[in-house]
Amino acid sequence: KRSSLVVQMEDALVKKLSVNVSETAYTKMMMHAAKYPAYAIDGFCVGRSSAESIIIDDVVPLFHNGTLVPMLEAATCMVEKHAKKNEALIVGYYFANEHIDDESPGRAPSVGNTLAASGAQVCLLQISNSKLADPEENALRVYFKDGNHWNKSQQIVDVDPPATNLFLEAIDQGLNIVDFDLHLHDVSNDWRNLHINSWLKTRSI
């Protein structure tokens, strides 16, 4: 077990790496978690990254019935192609655990290792179940890779205002979030969720 001093030193090394989450990305993540409160959910973060920053412009919700490796591989290929068309990359993986008191990273580091193998700067974003009770509060916690370990950082994820409670408004408006699970059951379900992007654009006009 690493000492608290070592953890603090590791955290200091990654604090130079900022993470910005757009209102589109945050809204979709929270809608996904709110739709399946009794399930573990996950998804990919799409955007741009450099040595200094990770900018998450959008997310693709993946699963709520458990993440199977073959389905994850298929989703990865589709999302990579989608991101490339928009001159973007998969720059992270978000997740929320099934139980409200479970703040462990679970299998997320394994997915993170696969994404990091591309050489891009990536992060893991955990939706903290304990923070979801207050929609005004930023519910995201970030992990960065340091060597062979993924460490939870104390830094605050920068979320574009007023994104923290937009997901409630979207739900009240009757907008439905579609994940890859639903797409596999019916291919007419669009996992890109472009209807949410359009709603957010009209709202900001």
Short mmCIF file of C-alpha atoms in Angstrom, two decimals:
data_model
loop_
_atom_site.label_atom_id
_atom_site.label_comp_id
_atom_site.label_asym_id
_atom_site.label_seq_id
_atom_site.Cartn_x
_atom_site.Cartn_y
_atom_site.Cartn_z
CA LYS A 1 0.00 0.00 0.00
CA ARG A 2 1.37 3.40 -0.99
CA SER A 3 1.80 6.04 1.69
CA SER A 4 -0.32 9.21 1.73
CA LEU A 5 2.80 11.22 0.90
CA VAL A 6 3.39 9.16 -2.25
CA VAL A 7 -0.25 9.59 -3.29
CA GLN A 8 0.01 13.36 -2.73
CA MET A 9 3.16 13.52 -4.83
CA GLU A 10 1.51 11.53 -7.63
CA ASP A 11 -1.51 13.82 -7.48
CA ALA A 12 0.69 16.88 -7.72
CA LEU A 13 2.26 15.51 -10.89
CA VAL A 14 -1.09 15.17 -12.68
CA LYS A 15 -2.65 18.43 -11.49
CA LYS A 16 -1.07 20.16 -14.46
CA LEU A 17 -3.47 18.14 -16.63
CA SER A 18 -6.82 19.92 -16.76
CA VAL A 19 -10.11 18.25 -17.66
CA ASN A 20 -12.97 20.23 -19.18
CA VAL A 21 -16.41 18.70 -19.71
CA SER A 22 -18.89 20.42 -22.03
CA GLU A 23 -22.53 20.89 -21.11
CA THR A 24 -23.45 18.36 -23.81
CA ALA A 25 -21.18 15.69 -22.34
CA TYR A 26 -22.20 16.33 -18.73
CA THR A 27 -25.92 16.41 -19.56
CA LYS A 28 -25.75 13.06 -21.35
CA MET A 29 -23.72 11.42 -18.59
CA MET A 30 -26.15 12.52 -15.91
CA MET A 31 -29.18 11.54 -17.99
CA HIS A 32 -27.67 8.08 -18.43
CA ALA A 33 -27.09 7.68 -14.69
CA ALA A 34 -30.54 9.06 -13.82
CA LYS A 35 -32.29 6.73 -16.28
CA TYR A 36 -30.75 3.61 -14.69
CA PRO A 37 -30.31 4.45 -10.98
CA ALA A 38 -30.25 0.78 -9.95
CA TYR A 39 -27.64 -0.27 -12.50
CA ALA A 40 -23.97 0.26 -13.22
CA ILE A 41 -23.62 2.41 -16.34
CA ASP A 42 -20.70 3.46 -18.50
CA GLY A 43 -19.71 5.25 -21.69
CA PHE A 44 -16.96 6.78 -23.78
CA CYS A 45 -15.83 10.40 -23.65
CA VAL A 46 -15.11 11.99 -27.03
CA GLY A 47 -13.01 15.07 -27.61
CA ARG A 48 -9.41 16.27 -27.80
CA SER A 49 -6.39 15.82 -25.59
CA SER A 50 -2.83 17.05 -25.22
CA ALA A 51 -0.08 16.84 -22.63
CA GLU A 52 -1.75 19.69 -20.71
CA SER A 53 -5.48 19.13 -21.09
CA ILE A 54 -8.35 16.80 -21.89
CA ILE A 55 -11.38 18.46 -23.46
CA ILE A 56 -14.53 16.33 -23.50
CA ASP A 57 -17.00 17.65 -26.06
CA ASP A 58 -19.44 14.75 -26.09
CA VAL A 59 -20.03 11.27 -24.70
CA VAL A 60 -21.45 8.02 -26.03
CA PRO A 61 -23.46 6.05 -23.45
CA LEU A 62 -22.58 2.37 -23.65
CA PHE A 63 -24.19 -0.10 -21.28
CA HIS A 64 -26.53 -0.55 -18.34
CA ASN A 65 -26.90 -4.33 -18.36
CA GLY A 66 -23.27 -5.15 -17.74
CA THR A 67 -20.29 -4.60 -20.03
CA LEU A 68 -19.31 -7.67 -22.05
CA VAL A 69 -15.94 -7.63 -23.80
CA PRO A 70 -17.23 -8.51 -27.32
CA MET A 71 -19.88 -5.80 -27.15
CA LEU A 72 -17.38 -3.29 -25.77
CA GLU A 73 -15.00 -4.04 -28.65
CA ALA A 74 -17.78 -3.55 -31.19
CA ALA A 75 -18.82 -0.28 -29.56
CA THR A 76 -15.21 0.92 -29.47
CA CYS A 77 -14.84 0.46 -33.23
CA MET A 78 -18.08 2.32 -33.96
CA VAL A 79 -17.33 5.18 -31.60
CA GLU A 80 -13.76 5.55 -32.91
CA LYS A 81 -15.11 5.91 -36.48
CA HIS A 82 -17.74 8.40 -35.30
CA ALA A 83 -15.12 10.43 -33.44
CA LYS A 84 -12.73 10.44 -36.37
CA LYS A 85 -15.41 11.89 -38.66
CA ASN A 86 -15.63 14.80 -36.22
CA GLU A 87 -11.84 15.14 -35.98
CA ALA A 88 -11.96 13.87 -32.40
CA LEU A 89 -10.75 10.93 -30.32
CA ILE A 90 -11.95 8.74 -27.47
CA VAL A 91 -10.29 10.59 -24.60
CA GLY A 92 -11.92 8.95 -21.62
CA TYR A 93 -14.32 6.51 -20.08
CA TYR A 94 -17.09 7.41 -17.63
CA PHE A 95 -18.84 5.10 -15.20
CA ALA A 96 -21.19 4.93 -12.24
CA ASN A 97 -21.41 1.94 -9.91
CA GLU A 98 -24.56 0.03 -9.06
CA HIS A 99 -24.52 0.65 -5.29
CA ILE A 100 -24.71 4.17 -3.89
CA ASP A 101 -21.90 3.60 -1.39
CA ASP A 102 -19.55 1.99 -3.93
CA GLU A 103 -16.91 4.54 -4.94
CA SER A 104 -14.40 1.98 -6.24
CA PRO A 105 -13.10 2.19 -9.83
CA GLY A 106 -14.20 -1.37 -10.55
CA ARG A 107 -13.16 -2.53 -14.02
CA ALA A 108 -12.71 1.02 -15.32
CA PRO A 109 -8.87 0.91 -15.11
CA SER A 110 -8.88 -2.08 -17.48
CA VAL A 111 -10.85 -0.11 -20.06
CA GLY A 112 -8.63 2.91 -19.42
CA ASN A 113 -5.50 0.85 -20.10
CA THR A 114 -6.91 -0.17 -23.48
CA LEU A 115 -7.67 3.43 -24.39
CA ALA A 116 -4.27 4.66 -23.16
CA ALA A 117 -2.51 2.09 -25.35
CA SER A 118 -3.28 4.34 -28.33
CA GLY A 119 -0.86 6.89 -26.93
CA ALA A 120 -3.51 9.56 -26.41
CA GLN A 121 -3.90 11.32 -23.07
CA VAL A 122 -7.02 9.83 -21.46
CA CYS A 123 -8.85 9.91 -18.14
CA LEU A 124 -11.49 8.00 -16.21
CA LEU A 125 -14.52 9.91 -14.94
CA GLN A 126 -16.52 8.45 -12.07
CA ILE A 127 -20.03 9.68 -11.43
CA SER A 128 -20.10 9.79 -7.65
CA ASN A 129 -23.42 8.28 -6.54
CA SER A 130 -23.29 10.20 -3.27
CA LYS A 131 -23.20 13.49 -5.19
CA LEU A 132 -26.22 12.80 -7.38
CA ALA A 133 -28.65 13.80 -4.62
CA ASP A 134 -27.74 17.44 -5.23
CA PRO A 135 -28.03 18.28 -8.96
CA GLU A 136 -26.33 21.62 -8.35
CA GLU A 137 -23.13 19.82 -7.39
CA ASN A 138 -20.51 18.58 -9.84
CA ALA A 139 -20.79 14.78 -9.50
CA LEU A 140 -17.61 13.88 -11.40
CA ARG A 141 -14.38 12.53 -9.95
CA VAL A 142 -11.36 12.02 -12.18
CA TYR A 143 -8.67 9.33 -12.36
CA PHE A 144 -5.36 9.75 -14.16
CA LYS A 145 -2.92 7.06 -15.22
CA ASP A 146 0.53 7.15 -13.61
CA GLY A 147 2.71 4.26 -14.68
CA ASN A 148 0.73 1.09 -14.10
CA HIS A 149 -1.76 2.70 -11.72
CA TRP A 150 -4.90 4.80 -12.06
CA ASN A 151 -5.06 7.33 -9.25
CA LYS A 152 -8.11 9.30 -8.16
CA SER A 153 -7.22 12.98 -8.25
CA GLN A 154 -8.38 15.62 -5.80
CA GLN A 155 -8.67 18.22 -8.53
CA ILE A 156 -12.08 19.48 -9.60
CA VAL A 157 -13.31 18.58 -13.08
CA ASP A 158 -14.16 21.77 -14.95
CA VAL A 159 -17.78 21.53 -16.12
CA ASP A 160 -19.20 24.18 -18.42
CA PRO A 161 -21.93 26.12 -16.56
CA PRO A 162 -24.88 25.75 -16.23
CA ALA A 163 -24.51 22.08 -17.12
CA THR A 164 -24.83 20.68 -13.61
CA ASN A 165 -28.62 20.81 -13.59
CA LEU A 166 -29.45 20.87 -17.32
CA PHE A 167 -30.01 17.11 -17.30
CA LEU A 168 -33.08 17.54 -15.06
CA GLU A 169 -34.54 20.06 -17.48
CA ALA A 170 -33.87 17.68 -20.37
CA ILE A 171 -35.65 14.85 -18.55
CA ASP A 172 -38.59 17.14 -17.72
CA GLN A 173 -38.80 17.99 -21.43
CA GLY A 174 -39.25 14.29 -22.18
CA LEU A 175 -35.87 13.74 -23.82
CA ASN A 176 -34.68 10.14 -23.76
CA ILE A 177 -31.06 9.04 -23.63
CA VAL A 178 -30.09 6.08 -25.81
CA ASP A 179 -27.14 3.84 -24.95
CA PHE A 180 -25.43 1.13 -26.95
CA ASP A 181 -27.45 -1.53 -25.11
CA LEU A 182 -30.67 -0.10 -26.56
CA HIS A 183 -29.08 0.18 -30.00
CA LEU A 184 -28.21 -3.53 -29.94
CA HIS A 185 -31.85 -4.36 -29.25
CA ASP A 186 -33.12 -2.02 -31.97
CA VAL A 187 -30.69 -0.48 -34.45
CA SER A 188 -33.09 2.42 -35.05
CA ASN A 189 -32.07 3.68 -31.60
CA ASP A 190 -29.34 6.24 -32.31
CA TRP A 191 -26.52 5.98 -29.75
CA ARG A 192 -25.18 9.36 -30.90
CA ASN A 193 -28.16 11.06 -29.21
CA LEU A 194 -28.10 13.92 -31.69
CA HIS A 195 -31.58 14.97 -30.55
CA ILE A 196 -30.05 16.01 -27.23
CA ASN A 197 -27.34 18.00 -29.00
CA SER A 198 -30.04 19.77 -31.01
CA TRP A 199 -32.10 20.53 -27.90
CA LEU A 200 -29.09 22.02 -26.15
CA LYS A 201 -28.30 24.20 -29.16
CA THR A 202 -31.85 25.58 -29.37
CA ARG A 203 -31.85 26.23 -25.65
CA SER A 204 -28.69 28.33 -25.87
CA ILE A 205 -30.02 30.55 -28.67
#
